[in-house]
């Protein structure tokens, strides 16, 4: 077994996903512990150029027509053969639909330990955020090849990017002619009333807003400050806002200049969609809410005690 930390790079339609850069940053912390190198694992077809922005010591690249688009089947087979050949100490995957599809099957098929939902690596200890962020679990690397899925929140994507193109080393994919899962076509979501992924200022409401009637408070704030209202999943599940306004794993990924989170706990599935915001201001009554771990500014306050004075101040400032 070598001591390297492999990062399975996610990309979609020619773009490297932010989670890949976040994993590369986390990998740097782990590689210090293992005294190994950070190695990107890139699977694709004529996609070698995607390696150029990766902050890795080297990139292992498999080029195959069956890897042109993500296929769980093709990825599982290719990464499994790589693990068997190289025996890296650690493999990182995104805690995303793609990463979970590959890591869980490899863990079962190769009998390898899998540490899920890891948000931070501290002194070689792996901190996982589970049960929607309500429980923090601590694990250590096993003595065998260990698979880890990473959630956003603990590391900045920019730190996993580099202009010094790493060395790319090709490796052969195994036979991929009997795949059971192949992509037939992309189905793009219908455009909503507003594209929140392009907005600079988002006012995001969560279950803390309590009733549908209270959404008008957020609307009022948005109107006064020139922002757009979006939400966590429970708000959309209740039918209080359309799906086009949902942020997170099952919704949109947003990167506004300012993300104002009102009554949102900061569950990993939500954070996945907004961790790349330039500035995050969170208002929450619970001092232990995980949203405070990623907020630029955190306000431990009852939103309903804050909103009226806030609206008054904004009004005064607009008049003055
Ligand atoms: C497969 C899967 C996919 C998912 N996809 C998504 C997704 O895309 N997006 C998403 O958001 N979630 C998603 N979820 C759900 C996610 O796990 C959380 O349940 C959800 O994000 C919680 O939403 P919330 O923060 O609004 O609610 P809660 O977790 O209930 O948090 C409400 C917060 O409001 C605070 N609060 C209450 N009252 C006040 C007040 N008066 N003032 C200030 N603060 C107050 C509380 O302290 C609490 O922290 C997904 C879950 C699964 C399993």
Coordinates of C-alpha atoms and ligand atoms in Angstrom, one line a residue:
X1 CA 0.0 0.0 0.0
X2 CA 1.3 3.5 -0.8
X3 CA 0.6 6.5 1.4
X4 CA -0.9 8.7 -1.3
X5 CA -4.3 10.4 -1.0
X6 CA -6.3 10.0 -4.2
X7 CA -9.1 12.4 -5.1
X8 CA -11.8 11.2 -7.5
X9 CA -12.5 14.3 -9.6
X10 CA -16.1 15.1 -10.4
X11 CA -16.9 17.0 -13.6
X12 CA -20.0 17.5 -15.6
X13 CA -20.4 18.8 -19.2
X14 CA -16.8 20.0 -19.4
X15 CA -16.6 21.7 -16.0
X16 CA -14.8 20.5 -12.9
X17 CA -17.3 20.6 -10.0
X18 CA -16.4 22.7 -6.9
X19 CA -16.5 19.7 -4.7
X20 CA -13.4 18.4 -6.5
X21 CA -11.4 21.5 -5.5
X22 CA -12.7 21.2 -2.0
X23 CA -11.6 17.6 -1.8
X24 CA -8.1 18.6 -3.1
X25 CA -7.8 21.1 -0.2
X26 CA -8.9 18.4 2.3
X27 CA -6.5 15.9 0.7
X28 CA -3.6 18.3 1.4
X29 CA -4.4 18.0 5.1
X30 CA -4.6 14.2 5.0
X31 CA -1.5 13.8 2.9
X32 CA 0.5 15.6 5.7
X33 CA -0.7 12.9 8.1
X34 CA 0.1 10.0 5.7
X35 CA 3.3 11.6 4.3
X36 CA 2.0 10.8 0.9
X37 CA 1.2 12.8 -2.2
X38 CA -2.1 14.3 -3.4
X39 CA -3.1 12.5 -6.6
X40 CA -6.2 13.5 -8.7
X41 CA -8.0 10.6 -10.4
X42 CA -9.6 11.9 -13.6
X43 CA -11.9 9.8 -15.7
X44 CA -13.2 11.1 -19.1
X45 CA -12.9 11.1 -22.8
X46 CA -10.7 13.8 -24.4
X47 CA -10.9 15.5 -21.1
X48 CA -7.2 15.6 -20.1
X49 CA -7.4 19.4 -20.2
X50 CA -9.6 19.3 -17.0
X51 CA -6.5 18.4 -15.1
X52 CA -4.8 21.8 -15.6
X53 CA -6.6 23.6 -12.7
X54 CA -6.2 20.9 -10.1
X55 CA -3.9 21.6 -7.1
X56 CA -2.6 18.0 -7.1
X57 CA 1.0 16.7 -7.1
X58 CA 0.0 14.6 -10.1
X59 CA -3.1 13.4 -11.9
X60 CA -3.9 9.9 -13.1
X61 CA -6.1 10.0 -16.2
X62 CA -8.1 7.3 -17.8
X63 CA -9.4 8.1 -21.3
X64 CA -12.2 6.0 -22.6
X65 CA -15.4 6.7 -24.7
X66 CA -17.5 5.0 -22.0
X67 CA -16.2 7.6 -19.5
X68 CA -17.3 10.6 -21.6
X69 CA -20.3 11.1 -19.2
X70 CA -20.6 9.9 -15.7
X71 CA -21.8 6.3 -15.4
X72 CA -21.8 4.8 -12.0
X73 CA -21.0 1.4 -13.5
X74 CA -18.0 2.6 -15.5
X75 CA -16.6 4.7 -12.7
X76 CA -17.0 1.9 -10.2
X77 CA -15.1 -0.5 -12.5
X78 CA -12.4 1.9 -13.4
X79 CA -11.7 3.1 -9.8
X80 CA -11.9 -0.5 -8.5
X81 CA -9.2 -1.6 -10.9
X82 CA -7.1 1.4 -9.9
X83 CA -7.4 0.6 -6.2
X84 CA -6.4 -3.0 -6.8
X85 CA -3.4 -2.0 -8.9
X86 CA -2.1 1.0 -6.8
X87 CA -3.4 0.4 -3.3
X88 CA -3.5 4.0 -2.2
X89 CA -3.9 4.8 1.5
X90 CA -7.0 7.0 1.0
X91 CA -9.5 7.8 -1.7
X92 CA -11.7 10.9 -1.4
X93 CA -15.1 11.2 -3.1
X94 CA -17.7 14.0 -3.0
X95 CA -20.6 13.3 -0.7
X96 CA -22.7 14.0 -3.8
X97 CA -25.0 11.8 -5.9
X98 CA -22.0 10.9 -8.0
X99 CA -19.5 10.3 -5.2
X100 CA -22.0 8.3 -3.1
X101 CA -22.9 6.1 -6.1
X102 CA -19.3 5.1 -6.5
X103 CA -17.8 5.0 -3.0
X104 CA -20.6 3.0 -1.4
X105 CA -20.5 0.3 -4.1
X106 CA -16.6 0.1 -4.0
X107 CA -16.8 -0.2 -0.2
X108 CA -19.1 -3.2 -0.4
X109 CA -17.4 -4.8 -3.5
X110 CA -13.8 -4.5 -2.2
X111 CA -14.6 -4.7 1.5
X112 CA -13.0 -1.4 2.3
X113 CA -14.0 0.9 5.2
X114 CA -16.0 4.0 4.2
X115 CA -16.1 7.2 6.3
X116 CA -19.1 9.3 5.1
X117 CA -20.0 13.0 5.3
X118 CA -16.5 14.2 6.4
X119 CA -16.4 18.0 6.7
X120 CA -13.0 18.6 8.3
X121 CA -9.7 16.9 9.0
X122 CA -8.0 18.0 12.1
X123 CA -4.7 16.5 13.4
X124 CA -5.4 13.5 11.2
X125 CA -8.8 13.0 12.7
X126 CA -11.8 12.9 10.4
X127 CA -14.8 14.9 11.5
X128 CA -18.1 13.9 10.0
X129 CA -21.3 15.8 10.2
X130 CA -24.2 13.4 10.3
X131 CA -28.0 13.5 10.9
X132 CA -28.3 16.8 9.1
X133 CA -25.4 18.3 11.0
X134 CA -26.9 17.5 14.5
X135 CA -24.1 14.9 15.3
X136 CA -20.4 15.3 14.8
X137 CA -18.6 12.0 14.6
X138 CA -14.8 11.5 14.9
X139 CA -13.0 8.8 13.0
X140 CA -9.4 7.7 12.2
X141 CA -7.9 6.2 9.1
X142 CA -8.0 2.5 9.1
X143 CA -4.8 0.5 8.4
X144 CA -6.1 -0.5 5.0
X145 CA -7.2 1.6 2.0
X146 CA -9.9 3.9 3.3
X147 CA -12.7 5.5 1.3
X148 CA -14.0 8.9 2.5
X149 CA -16.8 11.1 1.2
X150 CA -16.4 14.8 1.7
X151 CA -19.1 17.4 2.3
X152 CA -18.5 21.1 1.6
X153 CA -18.2 23.6 4.5
X154 CA -14.8 22.9 5.9
X155 CA -12.6 23.8 3.0
X156 CA -12.5 26.6 0.4
X157 CA -12.7 25.5 -3.3
X158 CA -10.2 28.2 -4.3
X159 CA -7.5 26.6 -2.3
X160 CA -7.8 23.4 -4.4
X161 CA -7.2 25.3 -7.6
X162 CA -3.8 25.9 -9.2
X163 CA -2.4 27.5 -12.3
X164 CA 0.6 25.1 -12.2
X165 CA -0.8 22.3 -14.3
X166 CA 0.1 19.0 -12.5
X167 CA 1.8 16.1 -14.3
X168 CA -0.8 13.9 -16.0
X169 CA -0.1 10.2 -16.0
X170 CA -2.4 8.0 -18.2
X171 CA -3.7 4.7 -17.0
X172 CA -5.8 2.1 -18.8
X173 CA -9.5 1.7 -17.9
X174 CA -10.6 -1.9 -17.6
X175 CA -13.0 -3.5 -20.2
X176 CA -16.1 -1.3 -20.2
X177 CA -18.2 -3.0 -22.8
X178 CA -20.8 -4.6 -20.6
X179 CA -22.1 -1.5 -18.7
X180 CA -25.6 -1.7 -17.3
X181 CA -25.9 2.0 -16.7
X182 CA -25.3 4.6 -19.5
X183 CA -26.3 8.2 -19.8
X184 CA -28.9 8.6 -22.6
X185 CA -29.4 12.4 -22.4
X186 CA -29.3 15.4 -20.1
X187 CA -32.7 16.7 -19.1
X188 CA -32.3 20.4 -18.1
X189 CA -34.7 21.7 -15.5
X190 CA -37.3 24.1 -16.7
X191 CA -36.3 27.7 -16.2
X192 CA -38.0 29.1 -13.1
X193 CA -39.4 32.6 -12.4
X194 CA -35.9 33.7 -11.5
X195 CA -32.5 32.1 -11.8
X196 CA -31.1 32.2 -8.3
X197 CA -27.8 30.8 -9.4
X198 CA -27.1 34.2 -11.1
X199 CA -28.2 36.5 -8.3
X200 CA -25.7 38.5 -6.3
X201 CA -27.7 38.9 -3.1
X202 CA -29.9 36.1 -1.8
X203 CA -32.2 36.2 1.3
X204 CA -32.6 32.6 2.1
X205 CA -35.3 31.4 4.5
X206 CA -35.5 28.2 6.4
X207 CA -37.9 26.4 8.7
X208 CA -37.2 29.1 11.3
X209 CA -39.6 31.3 9.4
X210 CA -42.4 29.1 10.9
X211 CA -45.4 30.0 8.8
X212 CA -46.2 30.7 5.1
X213 CA -47.5 34.1 6.1
X214 CA -44.1 35.1 7.4
X215 CA -42.5 34.8 4.0
X216 CA -43.8 38.3 3.2
X217 CA -41.3 39.6 5.8
X218 CA -38.5 38.1 3.7
X219 CA -40.1 39.5 0.6
X220 CA -40.3 43.0 2.2
X221 CA -36.6 42.8 3.2
X222 CA -35.7 41.6 -0.3
X223 CA -37.6 44.5 -1.9
X224 CA -36.0 47.1 0.3
X225 CA -32.4 45.7 0.0
X226 CA -32.6 44.7 -3.6
X227 CA -32.2 40.9 -3.0
X228 CA -34.0 37.8 -4.1
X229 CA -35.7 35.3 -1.8
X230 CA -34.7 31.7 -1.9
X231 CA -35.1 28.8 0.6
X232 CA -34.1 25.6 2.2
X233 CA -35.9 22.4 1.1
X234 CA -38.6 22.3 3.8
X235 CA -40.0 25.6 2.6
X236 CA -40.2 24.3 -0.9
X237 CA -41.6 20.9 0.2
X238 CA -44.4 22.7 2.0
X239 CA -45.2 24.4 -1.3
X240 CA -44.5 27.9 0.1
X241 CA -42.0 28.7 -2.6
X242 CA -41.4 27.1 -6.1
X243 CA -38.7 24.5 -6.6
X244 CA -36.7 27.0 -8.6
X245 CA -36.0 28.8 -5.3
X246 CA -34.5 25.8 -3.5
X247 CA -30.8 25.9 -2.6
X248 CA -28.8 22.7 -2.0
X249 CA -28.3 19.1 -3.0
X250 CA -31.7 18.7 -4.6
X251 CA -31.9 22.3 -5.7
X252 CA -29.6 25.0 -7.1
X253 CA -26.0 25.7 -6.4
X254 CA -25.6 29.4 -5.7
X255 CA -22.6 31.7 -5.3
X256 CA -23.9 35.2 -4.5
X257 CA -21.8 38.0 -3.2
X258 CA -24.0 37.9 -0.1
X259 CA -26.1 35.0 1.3
X260 CA -28.4 36.0 4.2
X261 CA -29.5 32.8 5.9
X262 CA -32.6 33.4 8.1
X263 CA -33.6 30.5 10.4
X264 CA -31.6 27.9 8.4
X265 CA -29.7 25.2 10.5
X266 CA -27.0 24.5 7.9
X267 CA -27.6 20.8 7.1
X268 CA -25.0 19.4 4.8
X269 CA -27.5 19.0 2.0
X270 CA -28.2 22.8 2.2
X271 CA -24.6 23.8 2.6
X272 CA -23.6 21.8 -0.5
X273 CA -25.5 24.4 -2.5
X274 CA -24.3 27.6 -0.9
X275 CA -20.9 27.1 0.7
X276 CA -19.3 28.9 -2.3
X277 CA -21.0 32.2 -1.4
X278 CA -18.6 35.2 -1.0
X279 CA -20.1 36.3 2.3
X280 CA -22.6 34.4 4.4
X281 CA -24.5 36.1 7.2
X282 CA -26.6 33.8 9.3
X283 CA -29.3 34.6 11.8
X284 CA -30.2 31.7 14.1
X285 CA -31.4 31.3 17.7
X286 CA -29.4 28.2 18.2
X287 CA -25.7 28.9 19.1
X288 CA -24.8 25.4 18.0
X289 CA -26.5 25.6 14.6
X290 CA -23.9 24.3 12.0
X291 CA -24.6 27.2 9.7
X292 CA -22.4 29.3 12.1
X293 CA -19.4 27.1 11.2
X294 CA -19.4 28.4 7.7
X295 CA -20.9 31.9 8.2
X296 CA -18.7 35.0 7.7
X297 CA -20.9 36.7 10.3
X298 CA -23.3 35.0 12.7
X299 CA -26.1 36.6 14.6
X300 CA -27.5 34.5 17.5
X301 CA -30.9 36.1 17.7
X302 CA -34.6 35.4 17.2
X303 CA -35.3 36.5 13.7
X304 CA -38.7 37.8 14.7
X305 CA -37.2 40.2 17.2
X306 CA -34.7 41.4 14.6
X307 CA -36.8 41.8 11.5
X308 CA -38.9 44.9 12.5
X309 CA -36.0 47.0 13.8
X310 CA -34.1 45.9 10.7
X311 CA -36.8 46.9 8.3
X312 CA -37.2 50.3 10.1
X313 CA -33.5 51.0 9.9
X314 CA -33.4 50.1 6.2
X315 CA -36.4 52.4 5.6
X316 CA -34.7 55.2 7.5
X317 CA -31.5 54.8 5.6
X318 CA -33.4 54.8 2.3
X319 CA -35.2 58.0 3.3
X320 CA -32.2 59.7 4.7
Ligands
LIG1 C1 -31.3 13.3 0.0 C2 -31.6 14.6 0.6 C3 -31.5 15.8 -0.1 C4 -31.7 17.0 0.5 N1 -31.6 18.2 -0.3 C5 -31.8 19.4 0.3 C6 -31.6 20.6 -0.4 O1 -31.3 20.6 -1.6 N2 -31.7 21.7 0.3 C7 -32.0 21.8 1.6 O2 -32.1 22.9 2.2 N3 -32.2 20.7 2.3 C8 -32.1 19.5 1.7 N4 -32.3 18.3 2.4 C9 -32.8 18.5 3.8 C10 -31.8 18.8 4.8 O3 -31.3 17.6 5.4 C11 -32.4 19.6 6.0 O4 -33.5 18.9 6.6 C12 -32.9 21.0 5.7 O5 -31.9 21.7 4.9 C13 -33.2 21.7 6.9 O6 -33.8 22.9 6.6 P1 -33.8 24.2 7.6 O7 -32.4 24.5 7.9 O8 -34.7 25.2 7.0 O9 -34.6 23.5 8.8 P2 -34.1 23.1 10.3 O10 -33.0 22.1 10.2 O11 -35.4 22.7 11.0 O12 -33.6 24.4 10.9 C14 -34.3 25.5 11.3 C15 -33.4 26.5 12.0 O13 -34.1 27.6 12.3 C16 -33.7 28.1 13.6 N5 -34.8 28.9 14.1 C17 -36.0 28.5 14.5 N6 -36.7 29.6 14.8 C18 -35.9 30.7 14.7 C19 -36.1 32.1 14.9 N7 -37.3 32.6 15.3 N8 -35.1 32.9 14.7 C20 -33.9 32.4 14.2 N9 -33.7 31.1 14.0 C21 -34.7 30.3 14.2 C22 -33.5 26.8 14.4 O14 -32.5 27.1 15.5 C23 -32.9 25.9 13.3 O15 -31.5 26.0 13.3 C24 -32.1 17.1 1.9 C25 -32.1 15.9 2.6 C26 -31.9 14.7 2.0 C27 -32.0 13.5 2.8

